[in-house]
Structure formats: C-alpha cells, structure tokens
PDB file of C-alpha atoms in Angstrom:
ATOM      1  CA  GLY C  40     165.067  97.793  79.574  1.00 65.00           C
ATOM      2  CA  GLU C  41     163.797  95.892  76.576  1.00 77.00           C
ATOM      3  CA  ASN C  42     166.439  94.998  74.036  1.00 88.00           C
ATOM      4  CA  VAL C  43     166.171  93.380  70.618  1.00 93.00           C
ATOM      5  CA  GLU C  44     169.286  91.867  69.052  1.00 96.00           C
ATOM      6  CA  GLN C  45     169.265  91.096  65.332  1.00 97.00           C
ATOM      7  CA  HIS C  46     171.749  88.978  63.357  1.00 97.00           C
ATOM      8  CA  PRO C  47     173.413  89.090  60.967  1.00 97.00           C
ATOM      9  CA  SER C  48     173.852  92.771  60.191  1.00 95.00           C
ATOM     10  CA  THR C  49     174.610  91.925  56.564  1.00 97.00           C
ATOM     11  CA  LEU C  50     173.650  88.843  54.575  1.00 98.00           C
ATOM     12  CA  SER C  51     174.436  87.915  50.985  1.00 98.00           C
ATOM     13  CA  VAL C  52     172.723  84.950  49.362  1.00 97.00           C
ATOM     14  CA  GLN C  53     172.605  83.605  45.840  1.00 98.00           C
ATOM     15  CA  GLU C  54     169.364  84.199  43.981  1.00 97.00           C
ATOM     16  CA  GLY C  55     167.098  81.224  44.538  1.00 97.00           C
ATOM     17  CA  ASP C  56     168.671  80.265  47.865  1.00 97.00           C
ATOM     18  CA  SER C  57     167.087  80.819  51.283  1.00 98.00           C
ATOM     19  CA  ALA C  58     167.828  83.623  53.728  1.00 98.00           C
ATOM     20  CA  VAL C  59     167.388  83.462  57.497  1.00 98.00           C
ATOM     21  CA  ILE C  60     167.489  86.418  59.874  1.00 98.00           C
ATOM     22  CA  LYS C  61     167.375  85.904  63.625  1.00 98.00           C
ATOM     23  CA  CYS C  62     166.302  88.121  66.511  1.00 98.00           C
ATOM     24  CA  THR C  63     166.330  87.739  70.267  1.00 97.00           C
ATOM     25  CA  TYR C  64     164.449  89.850  72.777  1.00 95.00           C
ATOM     26  CA  SER C  65     164.759  90.402  76.495  1.00 92.00           C
ATOM     27  CA  ASP C  66     161.255  91.247  77.739  1.00 88.00           C
ATOM     28  CA  SER C  67     159.333  88.025  78.271  1.00 89.00           C
ATOM     29  CA  ALA C  68     156.084  90.054  78.268  1.00 88.00           C
ATOM     30  CA  SER C  69     156.512  90.914  74.570  1.00 90.00           C
ATOM     31  CA  ASN C  70     153.574  89.531  72.653  1.00 90.00           C
ATOM     32  CA  TYR C  71     153.759  90.961  69.129  1.00 91.00           C
ATOM     33  CA  PHE C  72     156.653  90.471  66.710  1.00 94.00           C
ATOM     34  CA  PRO C  73     156.485  92.288  63.365  1.00 94.00           C
ATOM     35  CA  TRP C  74     159.021  92.271  60.549  1.00 97.00           C
ATOM     36  CA  TYR C  75     159.491  95.310  58.340  1.00 96.00           C
ATOM     37  CA  LYS C  76     161.239  95.617  54.986  1.00 97.00           C
ATOM     38  CA  GLN C  77     162.883  98.873  53.984  1.00 96.00           C
ATOM     39  CA  GLU C  78     164.123  99.368  50.451  1.00 96.00           C
ATOM     40  CA  LEU C  79     166.818 101.954  49.784  1.00 92.00           C
ATOM     41  CA  GLY C  80     165.465 105.455  50.324  1.00 91.00           C
ATOM     42  CA  LYS C  81     161.991 104.178  51.106  1.00 94.00           C
ATOM     43  CA  ARG C  82     159.855 103.808  54.204  1.00 95.00           C
ATOM     44  CA  PRO C  83     159.668 100.612  56.311  1.00 95.00           C
ATOM     45  CA  GLN C  84     156.742  98.381  55.358  1.00 94.00           C
ATOM     46  CA  LEU C  85     155.312  95.459  57.283  1.00 93.00           C
ATOM     47  CA  ILE C  86     155.857  92.132  55.536  1.00 96.00           C
ATOM     48  CA  ILE C  87     154.736  89.671  58.201  1.00 95.00           C
ATOM     49  CA  ASP C  88     153.970  89.578  61.911  1.00 93.00           C
ATOM     50  CA  ILE C  89     153.408  86.948  64.567  1.00 93.00           C
ATOM     51  CA  ARG C  90     151.744  86.988  67.962  1.00 88.00           C
ATOM     52  CA  SER C  91     152.812  85.143  71.041  1.00 81.00           C
ATOM     53  CA  ASN C  92     150.082  82.523  70.827  1.00 80.00           C
ATOM     54  CA  VAL C  93     151.419  81.283  67.490  1.00 80.00           C
ATOM     55  CA  GLY C  94     154.688  79.414  66.852  1.00 90.00           C
ATOM     56  CA  GLU C  95     154.919  79.807  63.102  1.00 94.00           C
ATOM     57  CA  LYS C  96     153.302  81.799  60.323  1.00 94.00           C
ATOM     58  CA  LYS C  97     153.803  81.605  56.582  1.00 95.00           C
ATOM     59  CA  ASP C  98     152.929  83.882  53.691  1.00 94.00           C
ATOM     60  CA  GLN C  99     154.076  82.590  50.302  1.00 95.00           C
ATOM     61  CA  ARG C 100     157.902  82.700  50.344  1.00 97.00           C
ATOM     62  CA  ILE C 101     158.130  84.309  53.754  1.00 98.00           C
ATOM     63  CA  ALA C 102     157.797  82.561  57.107  1.00 97.00           C
ATOM     64  CA  VAL C 103     158.392  83.589  60.691  1.00 97.00           C
ATOM     65  CA  THR C 104     158.978  81.316  63.670  1.00 96.00           C
ATOM     66  CA  LEU C 105     158.734  82.213  67.342  1.00 96.00           C
ATOM     67  CA  ASN C 106     160.239  80.424  70.332  1.00 94.00           C
ATOM     68  CA  LYS C 107     158.890  82.148  73.439  1.00 92.00           C
ATOM     69  CA  THR C 108     160.837  79.957  75.833  1.00 92.00           C
ATOM     70  CA  ALA C 109     164.141  80.915  74.253  1.00 93.00           C
ATOM     71  CA  LYS C 110     162.897  84.423  73.431  1.00 94.00           C
ATOM     72  CA  HIS C 111     163.920  84.354  69.836  1.00 94.00           C
ATOM     73  CA  PHE C 112     162.182  84.635  66.490  1.00 97.00           C
ATOM     74  CA  SER C 113     163.354  84.266  62.931  1.00 98.00           C
ATOM     75  CA  LEU C 114     162.451  85.361  59.414  1.00 98.00           C
ATOM     76  CA  HIS C 115     162.862  82.852  56.600  1.00 98.00           C
ATOM     77  CA  ILE C 116     162.757  83.858  52.932  1.00 98.00           C
ATOM     78  CA  THR C 117     162.811  80.997  50.434  1.00 97.00           C
ATOM     79  CA  GLU C 118     163.581  81.104  46.697  1.00 97.00           C
ATOM     80  CA  THR C 119     165.059  84.581  47.058  1.00 98.00           C
ATOM     81  CA  GLN C 120     164.647  87.051  44.207  1.00 97.00           C
ATOM     82  CA  PRO C 121     166.445  90.310  43.344  1.00 96.00           C
ATOM     83  CA  GLU C 122     163.531  92.347  44.682  1.00 96.00           C
ATOM     84  CA  ASP C 123     164.130  90.831  48.134  1.00 97.00           C
ATOM     85  CA  SER C 124     167.263  92.993  48.443  1.00 97.00           C
ATOM     86  CA  ALA C 125     166.540  95.460  51.256  1.00 97.00           C
ATOM     87  CA  VAL C 126     167.065  96.097  54.960  1.00 96.00           C
ATOM     88  CA  TYR C 127     164.884  93.958  57.201  1.00 97.00           C
ATOM     89  CA  PHE C 128     163.953  94.979  60.744  1.00 96.00           C
ATOM     90  CA  CYS C 129     162.506  92.805  63.453  1.00 96.00           C
ATOM     91  CA  ALA C 130     160.657  94.265  66.411  1.00 94.00           C
ATOM     92  CA  ALA C 131     159.193  93.135  69.710  1.00 92.00           C
ATOM     93  CA  SER C 132     156.301  94.863  71.400  1.00 87.00           C
ATOM     94  CA  GLU C 133     154.353  94.854  74.604  1.00 79.00           C
ATOM     95  CA  ASP C 134     154.424  98.143  76.483  1.00 67.00           C
ATOM     96  CA  LYS C 135     157.091  99.410  74.154  1.00 70.00           C
ATOM     97  CA  ILE C 136     157.957  98.546  70.570  1.00 80.00           C
ATOM     98  CA  ILE C 137     161.679  98.040  70.132  1.00 87.00           C
ATOM     99  CA  PHE C 138     163.275  97.513  66.743  1.00 90.00           C
ATOM    100  CA  GLY C 139     166.383  95.504  65.959  1.00 93.00           C
ATOM    101  CA  LYS C 140     169.272  97.271  64.226  1.00 92.00           C
ATOM    102  CA  GLY C 141     168.386  95.758  60.866  1.00 94.00           C
ATOM    103  CA  THR C 142     169.858  93.234  58.414  1.00 97.00           C
ATOM    104  CA  ARG C 143     170.979  94.346  54.982  1.00 96.00           C
ATOM    105  CA  LEU C 144     170.106  91.508  52.603  1.00 98.00           C
ATOM    106  CA  HIS C 145     171.871  91.308  49.237  1.00 97.00           C
ATOM    107  CA  ILE C 146     170.579  88.896  46.622  1.00 97.00           C
ATOM    108  CA  LEU C 147     173.427  87.940  44.299  1.00 95.00           C
ATOM    109  CA  PRO C 148     172.662  87.187  40.624  1.00 91.00           C
TER     110      PRO C 148
ATOM    111  CA  ASP X  27     143.629 107.097  51.211  1.00 61.00           C
ATOM    112  CA  ALA X  28     146.898 108.900  50.566  1.00 79.00           C
ATOM    113  CA  GLY X  29     148.652 107.150  53.423  1.00 94.00           C
ATOM    114  CA  VAL X  30     150.652 108.894  56.122  1.00 97.00           C
ATOM    115  CA  ILE X  31     151.741 112.320  54.941  1.00 97.00           C
ATOM    116  CA  GLN X  32     154.865 114.050  56.207  1.00 98.00           C
ATOM    117  CA  SER X  33     156.278 117.471  55.476  1.00 97.00           C
ATOM    118  CA  PRO X  34     158.743 118.694  54.602  1.00 98.00           C
ATOM    119  CA  ARG X  35     160.450 115.782  52.848  1.00 97.00           C
ATOM    120  CA  HIS X  36     163.840 117.414  53.196  1.00 97.00           C
ATOM    121  CA  GLU X  37     165.007 120.077  55.616  1.00 97.00           C
ATOM    122  CA  VAL X  38     168.414 121.695  55.807  1.00 98.00           C
ATOM    123  CA  THR X  39     168.958 124.124  58.634  1.00 97.00           C
ATOM    124  CA  GLU X  40     171.731 125.711  60.616  1.00 97.00           C
ATOM    125  CA  MET X  41     172.627 124.746  64.136  1.00 97.00           C
ATOM    126  CA  GLY X  42     170.560 126.629  66.680  1.00 97.00           C
ATOM    127  CA  GLN X  43     167.519 127.054  64.454  1.00 97.00           C
ATOM    128  CA  GLU X  44     164.088 125.706  65.287  1.00 97.00           C
ATOM    129  CA  VAL X  45     162.833 122.810  63.174  1.00 98.00           C
ATOM    130  CA  THR X  46     159.219 121.680  62.922  1.00 98.00           C
ATOM    131  CA  LEU X  47     158.272 118.399  61.287  1.00 98.00           C
ATOM    132  CA  ARG X  48     154.664 117.669  60.422  1.00 98.00           C
ATOM    133  CA  CYS X  49     152.604 114.516  60.089  1.00 98.00           C
ATOM    134  CA  LYS X  50     149.085 113.666  58.991  1.00 98.00           C
ATOM    135  CA  PRO X  51     148.137 110.099  59.941  1.00 96.00           C
ATOM    136  CA  ILE X  52     145.834 107.846  57.972  1.00 95.00           C
ATOM    137  CA  SER X  53     142.222 108.804  58.584  1.00 94.00           C
ATOM    138  CA  GLY X  54     140.646 106.600  61.246  1.00 91.00           C
ATOM    139  CA  HIS X  55     143.939 105.536  62.818  1.00 92.00           C
ATOM    140  CA  ASN X  56     144.076 106.327  66.514  1.00 90.00           C
ATOM    141  CA  SER X  57     147.769 105.771  67.220  1.00 91.00           C
ATOM    142  CA  LEU X  58     150.672 107.854  65.976  1.00 94.00           C
ATOM    143  CA  PHE X  59     154.383 107.221  66.356  1.00 94.00           C
ATOM    144  CA  TRP X  60     157.452 109.370  65.731  1.00 96.00           C
ATOM    145  CA  TYR X  61     160.726 107.575  64.913  1.00 96.00           C
ATOM    146  CA  ARG X  62     164.269 108.686  64.223  1.00 96.00           C
ATOM    147  CA  GLN X  63     166.529 106.626  61.942  1.00 95.00           C
ATOM    148  CA  THR X  64     170.310 106.896  61.736  1.00 93.00           C
ATOM    149  CA  MET X  65     172.997 104.507  60.578  1.00 87.00           C
ATOM    150  CA  MET X  66     174.506 104.337  64.040  1.00 87.00           C
ATOM    151  CA  ARG X  67     171.390 103.900  66.169  1.00 86.00           C
ATOM    152  CA  GLY X  68     168.941 102.342  63.728  1.00 87.00           C
ATOM    153  CA  LEU X  69     165.218 102.993  64.105  1.00 89.00           C
ATOM    154  CA  GLU X  70     164.342 104.551  67.452  1.00 89.00           C
ATOM    155  CA  LEU X  71     160.853 105.250  68.778  1.00 90.00           C
ATOM    156  CA  LEU X  72     160.736 108.830  70.057  1.00 94.00           C
ATOM    157  CA  ILE X  73     157.116 109.184  71.171  1.00 94.00           C
ATOM    158  CA  TYR X  74     153.787 107.415  70.814  1.00 91.00           C
ATOM    159  CA  PHE X  75     150.295 108.989  70.918  1.00 93.00           C
ATOM    160  CA  ASN X  76     147.032 107.121  71.365  1.00 91.00           C
ATOM    161  CA  ASN X  77     143.792 109.053  70.798  1.00 92.00           C
ATOM    162  CA  ASN X  78     145.877 112.261  70.661  1.00 94.00           C
ATOM    163  CA  VAL X  79     147.343 111.679  74.125  1.00 93.00           C
ATOM    164  CA  PRO X  80     151.082 111.075  74.567  1.00 93.00           C
ATOM    165  CA  ILE X  81     151.433 107.596  76.061  1.00 88.00           C
ATOM    166  CA  ASP X  82     155.166 107.027  75.969  1.00 86.00           C
ATOM    167  CA  ASP X  83     157.738 109.754  75.412  1.00 90.00           C
ATOM    168  CA  SER X  84     160.659 107.936  77.013  1.00 88.00           C
ATOM    169  CA  GLY X  85     162.466 107.899  73.685  1.00 89.00           C
ATOM    170  CA  MET X  86     162.574 111.672  73.322  1.00 92.00           C
ATOM    171  CA  PRO X  87     166.292 112.466  73.515  1.00 86.00           C
ATOM    172  CA  GLU X  88     166.156 115.611  75.596  1.00 83.00           C
ATOM    173  CA  ASP X  89     164.241 118.772  76.322  1.00 90.00           C
ATOM    174  CA  ARG X  90     165.120 120.216  72.941  1.00 95.00           C
ATOM    175  CA  PHE X  91     162.598 117.797  71.438  1.00 97.00           C
ATOM    176  CA  SER X  92     158.852 118.226  71.839  1.00 97.00           C
ATOM    177  CA  ALA X  93     155.841 116.699  70.123  1.00 97.00           C
ATOM    178  CA  LYS X  94     152.190 117.602  69.991  1.00 97.00           C
ATOM    179  CA  MET X  95     149.031 116.123  68.590  1.00 97.00           C
ATOM    180  CA  PRO X  96     146.315 118.799  68.779  1.00 96.00           C
ATOM    181  CA  ASN X  97     143.794 116.660  66.907  1.00 95.00           C
ATOM    182  CA  ALA X  98     143.379 113.248  65.318  1.00 94.00           C
ATOM    183  CA  SER X  99     144.677 114.367  61.943  1.00 95.00           C
ATOM    184  CA  PHE X 100     147.827 116.312  62.761  1.00 96.00           C
ATOM    185  CA  SER X 101     151.005 116.022  64.779  1.00 98.00           C
ATOM    186  CA  THR X 102     154.235 118.002  65.004  1.00 98.00           C
ATOM    187  CA  LEU X 103     157.731 117.180  66.193  1.00 98.00           C
ATOM    188  CA  LYS X 104     159.764 120.224  67.102  1.00 98.00           C
ATOM    189  CA  ILE X 105     163.484 120.552  67.757  1.00 97.00           C
ATOM    190  CA  GLN X 106     164.647 123.767  69.370  1.00 97.00           C
ATOM    191  CA  PRO X 107     167.501 124.530  69.179  1.00 96.00           C
ATOM    192  CA  SER X 108     168.693 122.054  66.566  1.00 97.00           C
ATOM    193  CA  GLU X 109     172.175 120.514  66.652  1.00 96.00           C
ATOM    194  CA  PRO X 110     174.220 118.650  64.010  1.00 97.00           C
ATOM    195  CA  ARG X 111     173.709 115.360  65.874  1.00 95.00           C
ATOM    196  CA  ASP X 112     169.974 115.668  65.223  1.00 96.00           C
ATOM    197  CA  SER X 113     170.621 114.990  61.538  1.00 97.00           C
ATOM    198  CA  ALA X 114     168.598 111.882  60.664  1.00 97.00           C
ATOM    199  CA  VAL X 115     165.515 110.671  58.856  1.00 97.00           C
ATOM    200  CA  TYR X 116     162.403 111.202  60.961  1.00 98.00           C
ATOM    201  CA  PHE X 117     159.481 108.903  60.277  1.00 98.00           C
ATOM    202  CA  CYS X 118     155.911 109.255  61.397  1.00 97.00           C
ATOM    203  CA  ALA X 119     153.731 106.130  61.492  1.00 95.00           C
ATOM    204  CA  SER X 120     150.110 105.477  62.352  1.00 93.00           C
ATOM    205  CA  SER X 121     148.092 102.408  63.251  1.00 90.00           C
ATOM    206  CA  LEU X 122     144.512 101.362  63.947  1.00 86.00           C
ATOM    207  CA  GLY X 123     145.322 100.212  67.462  1.00 75.00           C
ATOM    208  CA  ASP X 124     148.199 100.424  69.842  1.00 64.00           C
ATOM    209  CA  ARG X 125     151.665  98.938  69.649  1.00 60.00           C
ATOM    210  CA  VAL X 126     150.442  95.507  68.656  1.00 65.00           C
ATOM    211  CA  TYR X 127     148.978  96.512  65.330  1.00 76.00           C
ATOM    212  CA  GLU X 128     150.535  97.062  61.927  1.00 84.00           C
ATOM    213  CA  GLN X 129     152.135 100.468  61.603  1.00 89.00           C
ATOM    214  CA  TYR X 130     151.990 102.405  58.361  1.00 92.00           C
ATOM    215  CA  PHE X 131     155.005 104.630  57.886  1.00 95.00           C
ATOM    216  CA  GLY X 132     155.143 107.978  56.162  1.00 97.00           C
ATOM    217  CA  PRO X 133     157.831 108.790  53.578  1.00 96.00           C
ATOM    218  CA  GLY X 134     160.045 110.411  56.206  1.00 97.00           C
ATOM    219  CA  THR X 135     161.710 113.792  56.583  1.00 98.00           C
ATOM    220  CA  ARG X 136     165.441 113.893  55.965  1.00 97.00           C
ATOM    221  CA  LEU X 137     166.838 116.503  58.340  1.00 98.00           C
ATOM    222  CA  THR X 138     170.322 117.926  57.947  1.00 98.00           C
ATOM    223  CA  VAL X 139     171.629 120.337  60.572  1.00 98.00           C
ATOM    224  CA  THR X 140     174.828 122.113  59.596  1.00 97.00           C
TER     225      THR X 140
END
C-alpha cells in the first residue's frame, strides 16, 4: 500500500539558519502533497501544499519542492525563528491520504 | 465560524467501557475525517466521509471501532469495548472537497483507557 517516509525524525537548527525536511512516497498516482505544522498540544494546521502539476511553491519563508520522477518532496524553511519550533508532517494523497511520521524541529537560540 | 468542534476534549475511562467521541465539522464542508495520533504510529487516518457517506474505512483498526455521520453537521466515533491500547489523541478534520483539499483539524480528544 501507499507509504510515506519522512526524514529526519528530529532536527535542530540555529535560529536564522535554514531547515529542510524530506519525504518520499510510494504511490505514483499521488497528486496532492500538503505539509502540516503541529505545535505542542495543538492541532495540525496546513502551512503549504503543492499539486503534482507544480514543481515548486513558495510562501514567504516557506517553500516546497516536488520531484515526481523520484517521488520525493521537501519542505524548506529559511531564516528560522523560535516560533518555527513544532512537529511538521508531510502527506501524500490520491485515493488515500497518508501522513509521514513527523519531524520535530527545534530552533536553537 | 467556530471551526471544527470536538467533544469531549478529554476522556478517561476503564477498559471494557464504551467511548463515544463527537465532531461537528465546519459548516459547508462536505468531507469529514477521523484520525488517531500516537507517539508510536503517528497520525493515522481511520475513516473518511464525503457527503455523509463513508468512502474509506480501511484505517479502522477492528470491529470495536465504528463511525457514523447521520447528517452534514455531526459525526461520532465509537469504541466498544475500549482497551488500553486505544489510548491516543483522536482528531476530527473537515474539508471543502475530498482528499486533495486543505483539511481543518479540530482540537482533538485525548482518550485514556485504564
């Protein structure tokens, strides 16, 4: 069945540096790739998404890239800030939506 | 709009008891999703409704779990009988479309089965 692998499981970066989280998926029919941010004790919230007809999308400090041939997509956060500390989930969707296991991002002062 | 509403926010129950979780989706949304989140297994989709009809329940763990959506503004997830391994945070989410649209999550129900 569909599988989404997410790496790393934990990531610590210095405030102001960039953070990159990578996901791979198995179902080549997947056509929608959202990223959710979940702060401690809170609900997941969509931060950015990309569809299979687009290779890259940017929203201020956040960007997502998609390589359909290799079946992987990545989240890039630039100029990280303390409020970026959270768990980030990728997901891939076509018939089913499957979430990655999450990446716990720590922004170090 | 108040967003997705879930109740109760916390539930502590003893093994063997019936548990009912409730969800009110955002008005106008036609898709509703139930998820379970644990440290070990992450965020798992349990069941997905579109226009009140269950479309995909392949994530429902076993027969002890059942979900209903009697109308567009209400859904329940029931566990009977509950077991300690059911302890998790259960999220309900709704969206305007199907699985390729943004999902809005509720605050979750933290379930503890002792």
